[in-house]
Amino acid sequence: MSAHPRPGAGAASSVHGRAGVVVGIDIGGTKTAAALVRPDGRLAHRVEAPTPASQGAEAILDTVAALAAETARRAGGVPAAYGVGSAGGFDEHGTVVHSTDHLAGWSGTDVAGGLRARLGAPVVVVNDVHAAALGEQWAGAPDGFLFVAVGTGIGGAVVSDGRLLRGASGMAGSVGHVRIPSSRRRICSCGGVDHVEAFASGPGIELTYAEFSARSLGLREIGRLARGGDVVAAQVIRLAAEELGESLAASVVAVDPGTVLIGGGVSGLGELFVGPLADRLRASLRPPFSAVQVTVARAGPDAALVGAGRLALAASRSAEVHDVAPSRAE
């Protein structure tokens, strides 16, 4: 069998794939990445390309399949399974049930089926933040934690007793879409009003800084100014962190995670952001919940790739992807 699965080729039985050889895929609004994921969580043969987000589902799937096939070619073998993390909510069969505006025509797409037809191997698909949480598990996260990804938006995932909680829509843990009290009316990316994502995400912090200073700066520059003693920059970061911390209190009480991991690009602000967030979160709680630990996530920017690979490893042990529940990934 060819070592280079051809996008568009008919599906082949997964028994032809090499046991333990899996590919993780991360579909983002601007770029898509694929990599071989080793059993110890290390990545190899990583490739990426711009996501044709405005061109529709078929174009996106073609790009994903081409990247996955290139990774397989470089690895010199046919993967036993592919794992995919993507924005949106997915049912247990890998079909989009809740879409994102960043990927045109994504709603209702059978992502798993479309990629399975192109790649000829089992495919398992989950929300990208859920995949990142599984990546954090591989990086040594505890058996129970709330993962909060703070970047262009704010997403979340819940792991309880070692299992990922998917939820009815495949989007359990969507902590960014909680409304907070605010006199600064803002429209969230989802269309909601005054969701915490609109204030505490990277773009939210940049907008607040512009409102406070009449200057438009990127998050990295705002962070640099804050570290250098700029009072306005530090105040803006603190305000965003405290708003997010307070909004997370209800989630902590609901799932009692023990640990909150902060990931995403905004976590790069370090203690400037995580410190005030942790203080406000604990101040909003009573014992025993106020003992929650808050730390920066460890898996890094490729956490979703690693987590998707973890799902693929589980899928490679099953003849049918729908027999593999993401909440039971090993």
Short mmCIF file of C-alpha atoms in Angstrom, two decimals, residues 54-274:
data_model
loop_
_atom_site.label_atom_id
_atom_site.label_comp_id
_atom_site.label_asym_id
_atom_site.label_seq_id
_atom_site.Cartn_x
_atom_site.Cartn_y
_atom_site.Cartn_z
CA SER A 54 -14.26 31.54 3.58
CA GLN A 55 -14.34 28.89 0.83
CA GLY A 56 -16.68 26.41 2.49
CA ALA A 57 -16.52 23.02 4.13
CA GLU A 58 -15.26 21.01 1.14
CA ALA A 59 -12.28 23.32 0.66
CA ILE A 60 -11.45 23.10 4.35
CA LEU A 61 -11.67 19.30 4.33
CA ASP A 62 -9.47 19.13 1.20
CA THR A 63 -6.82 21.26 2.93
CA VAL A 64 -6.98 19.16 6.09
CA ALA A 65 -6.67 15.93 4.11
CA ALA A 66 -3.72 17.23 2.11
CA LEU A 67 -1.86 18.22 5.29
CA ALA A 68 -2.65 14.91 6.96
CA ALA A 69 -1.46 13.00 3.90
CA GLU A 70 1.77 15.01 3.80
CA THR A 71 2.43 14.22 7.45
CA ALA A 72 1.82 10.53 6.71
CA ARG A 73 4.18 10.67 3.72
CA ARG A 74 6.94 12.20 5.83
CA ALA A 75 6.35 9.62 8.54
CA GLY A 76 6.73 6.84 5.98
CA GLY A 77 3.58 4.94 6.81
CA VAL A 78 -0.20 4.84 6.74
CA PRO A 79 -1.59 6.12 10.06
CA ALA A 80 -3.99 3.86 11.90
CA ALA A 81 -6.23 6.83 12.77
CA TYR A 82 -6.56 10.60 12.66
CA GLY A 83 -7.69 12.87 15.50
CA VAL A 84 -9.12 16.32 14.82
CA GLY A 85 -9.70 19.34 17.04
CA SER A 86 -11.79 22.12 15.51
CA ALA A 87 -13.81 25.11 16.57
CA GLY A 88 -17.47 24.23 17.00
CA GLY A 89 -19.49 21.55 18.72
CA PHE A 90 -19.56 17.97 17.43
CA ASP A 91 -21.76 14.96 18.05
CA GLU A 92 -20.28 11.55 18.79
CA HIS A 93 -20.08 10.78 15.06
CA GLY A 94 -17.98 13.85 14.22
CA THR A 95 -20.69 16.02 12.66
CA VAL A 96 -20.81 19.74 13.43
CA VAL A 97 -23.89 20.52 15.53
CA HIS A 98 -22.88 24.03 16.56
CA SER A 99 -20.77 26.07 14.17
CA THR A 100 -18.44 29.05 14.30
CA ASP A 101 -18.70 32.11 12.07
CA HIS A 102 -14.97 31.80 11.36
CA LEU A 103 -15.50 28.67 9.18
CA ALA A 104 -17.99 29.22 6.36
CA GLY A 105 -20.48 26.42 5.76
CA TRP A 106 -19.17 24.38 8.69
CA SER A 107 -22.54 23.82 10.38
CA GLY A 108 -23.92 20.35 9.63
CA THR A 109 -20.68 19.14 8.04
CA ASP A 110 -19.82 15.48 8.59
CA VAL A 111 -16.17 16.21 9.32
CA ALA A 112 -15.29 12.68 10.38
CA GLY A 113 -17.02 11.10 7.38
CA GLY A 114 -15.56 13.58 4.91
CA LEU A 115 -12.02 13.03 6.14
CA ARG A 116 -12.48 9.28 6.43
CA ALA A 117 -13.44 9.17 2.74
CA ARG A 118 -10.40 11.24 1.81
CA LEU A 119 -7.85 9.50 4.03
CA GLY A 120 -9.05 5.91 4.28
CA ALA A 121 -8.67 5.53 8.04
CA PRO A 122 -10.71 6.13 11.21
CA VAL A 123 -11.23 9.77 12.18
CA VAL A 124 -12.41 11.13 15.53
CA VAL A 125 -13.36 14.79 15.96
CA VAL A 126 -13.89 17.03 19.00
CA ASN A 127 -14.01 20.71 19.85
CA ASP A 128 -10.53 22.24 19.67
CA VAL A 129 -10.46 23.40 23.30
CA HIS A 130 -11.54 19.92 24.40
CA ALA A 131 -8.63 18.54 22.38
CA ALA A 132 -6.27 20.99 24.08
CA ALA A 133 -7.50 19.83 27.49
CA LEU A 134 -6.63 16.26 26.54
CA GLY A 135 -3.21 17.54 25.52
CA GLU A 136 -2.83 19.03 28.99
CA GLN A 137 -3.63 15.63 30.48
CA TRP A 138 -0.73 14.17 28.55
CA ALA A 139 1.47 17.00 29.87
CA GLY A 140 0.76 15.96 33.45
CA ALA A 141 -2.46 17.77 34.42
CA PRO A 142 -4.39 16.23 37.35
CA ASP A 143 -7.40 13.95 36.93
CA GLY A 144 -9.78 16.83 37.61
CA PHE A 145 -9.38 20.32 36.16
CA LEU A 146 -11.10 23.17 34.37
CA PHE A 147 -9.13 24.24 31.31
CA VAL A 148 -9.65 27.83 30.17
CA ALA A 149 -8.18 28.89 26.82
CA VAL A 150 -7.88 32.68 26.64
CA GLY A 151 -6.85 33.96 23.24
CA THR A 152 -8.79 35.49 20.35
CA GLY A 153 -11.82 34.12 22.20
CA ILE A 154 -12.34 32.28 25.47
CA GLY A 155 -13.14 28.59 25.51
CA GLY A 156 -13.11 25.92 28.16
CA ALA A 157 -13.18 22.23 28.91
CA VAL A 158 -13.89 20.13 31.98
CA VAL A 159 -11.99 16.98 32.90
CA SER A 160 -13.44 15.06 35.85
CA ASP A 161 -12.01 11.82 37.24
CA GLY A 162 -9.74 11.67 34.21
CA ARG A 163 -12.58 11.95 31.70
CA LEU A 164 -13.39 14.76 29.33
CA LEU A 165 -16.99 15.95 29.69
CA ARG A 166 -18.33 16.57 26.18
CA GLY A 167 -21.86 17.71 27.01
CA ALA A 168 -25.06 17.43 24.99
CA SER A 169 -23.81 19.78 22.26
CA GLY A 170 -20.18 18.74 22.42
CA MET A 171 -19.24 22.11 23.93
CA ALA A 172 -19.27 21.59 27.69
CA GLY A 173 -17.12 24.15 29.47
CA SER A 174 -17.80 27.12 27.17
CA VAL A 175 -16.95 29.54 29.96
CA GLY A 176 -16.38 32.53 27.67
CA HIS A 177 -20.07 32.88 26.97
CA VAL A 178 -21.18 33.85 30.46
CA ARG A 179 -22.74 37.28 30.82
CA ILE A 180 -21.09 39.59 33.34
CA PRO A 181 -22.32 42.83 34.91
CA SER A 182 -20.77 45.75 33.04
CA SER A 183 -21.45 49.37 32.24
CA ARG A 184 -19.35 48.93 29.06
CA ARG A 185 -21.84 47.31 26.69
CA ARG A 186 -20.06 44.99 24.28
CA ILE A 187 -21.18 42.49 21.68
CA CYS A 188 -19.49 39.10 21.89
CA SER A 189 -18.22 37.26 18.81
CA CYS A 190 -21.23 34.93 19.19
CA GLY A 191 -23.65 37.87 19.08
CA GLY A 192 -24.39 37.84 22.81
CA VAL A 193 -24.19 40.97 24.94
CA ASP A 194 -21.56 41.50 27.66
CA HIS A 195 -20.14 37.98 27.60
CA VAL A 196 -16.86 37.78 29.47
CA GLU A 197 -15.09 36.87 26.22
CA ALA A 198 -15.76 40.38 24.95
CA PHE A 199 -13.80 41.83 27.88
CA ALA A 200 -11.13 39.33 28.91
CA SER A 201 -9.99 37.84 25.58
CA GLY A 202 -6.99 39.24 23.72
CA PRO A 203 -9.13 41.52 21.52
CA GLY A 204 -11.17 42.50 24.59
CA ILE A 205 -8.05 43.61 26.46
CA GLU A 206 -6.86 45.54 23.40
CA LEU A 207 -10.23 47.32 23.13
CA THR A 208 -10.25 48.24 26.82
CA TYR A 209 -6.73 49.63 26.54
CA ALA A 210 -7.80 51.75 23.55
CA GLU A 211 -10.78 53.05 25.54
CA PHE A 212 -8.60 53.93 28.54
CA SER A 213 -5.62 55.41 26.67
CA ALA A 214 -6.94 56.48 23.25
CA ARG A 215 -4.14 54.33 21.76
CA SER A 216 -4.53 51.12 19.76
CA LEU A 217 -1.90 48.55 20.72
CA GLY A 218 -1.59 44.80 20.43
CA LEU A 219 -1.70 42.49 23.43
CA ARG A 220 2.04 41.83 23.39
CA GLU A 221 2.86 45.53 23.51
CA ILE A 222 0.31 46.12 26.28
CA GLY A 223 1.99 43.36 28.26
CA ARG A 224 5.42 44.86 27.65
CA LEU A 225 4.22 48.25 28.89
CA ALA A 226 2.65 46.72 31.99
CA ARG A 227 5.89 44.91 32.87
CA GLY A 228 7.72 48.20 32.45
CA GLY A 229 5.51 49.94 34.99
CA ASP A 230 2.85 51.52 32.78
CA VAL A 231 -0.07 52.04 35.14
CA VAL A 232 -2.81 52.05 32.49
CA ALA A 233 -1.60 48.87 30.81
CA ALA A 234 -1.32 47.07 34.15
CA GLN A 235 -4.77 48.28 35.19
CA VAL A 236 -6.35 47.06 31.94
CA ILE A 237 -4.82 43.59 32.29
CA ARG A 238 -5.85 43.38 35.93
CA LEU A 239 -9.42 44.41 35.14
CA ALA A 240 -9.77 41.73 32.45
CA ALA A 241 -8.26 39.08 34.71
CA GLU A 242 -10.57 39.95 37.59
CA GLU A 243 -13.65 39.91 35.35
CA LEU A 244 -12.75 36.46 34.09
CA GLY A 245 -11.88 35.22 37.57
CA GLU A 246 -15.21 36.28 39.00
CA SER A 247 -17.12 34.77 36.08
CA LEU A 248 -15.38 31.40 36.59
CA ALA A 249 -16.64 31.06 40.17
CA ALA A 250 -19.94 29.46 39.16
CA SER A 251 -18.14 26.89 36.99
CA VAL A 252 -15.81 25.99 39.84
CA VAL A 253 -18.74 25.45 42.20
CA ALA A 254 -20.60 23.41 39.57
CA VAL A 255 -17.82 20.94 38.73
CA ASP A 256 -15.42 21.27 41.71
CA PRO A 257 -12.31 20.81 39.53
CA GLY A 258 -9.62 21.37 42.16
CA THR A 259 -7.42 23.03 39.54
CA VAL A 260 -7.99 25.69 36.90
CA LEU A 261 -5.47 25.72 34.04
CA ILE A 262 -5.15 28.93 32.03
CA GLY A 263 -3.96 28.45 28.46
CA GLY A 264 -4.12 30.36 25.18
CA GLY A 265 -2.17 33.39 24.03
CA VAL A 266 -3.26 35.65 26.89
CA SER A 267 -1.73 33.23 29.39
CA GLY A 268 1.61 34.46 28.03
CA LEU A 269 1.09 37.54 30.20
CA GLY A 270 1.96 35.25 33.09
CA GLU A 271 1.50 36.51 36.63
CA LEU A 272 0.24 39.88 35.37
CA PHE A 273 -2.93 38.10 34.28
CA VAL A 274 -3.05 34.82 36.20
#
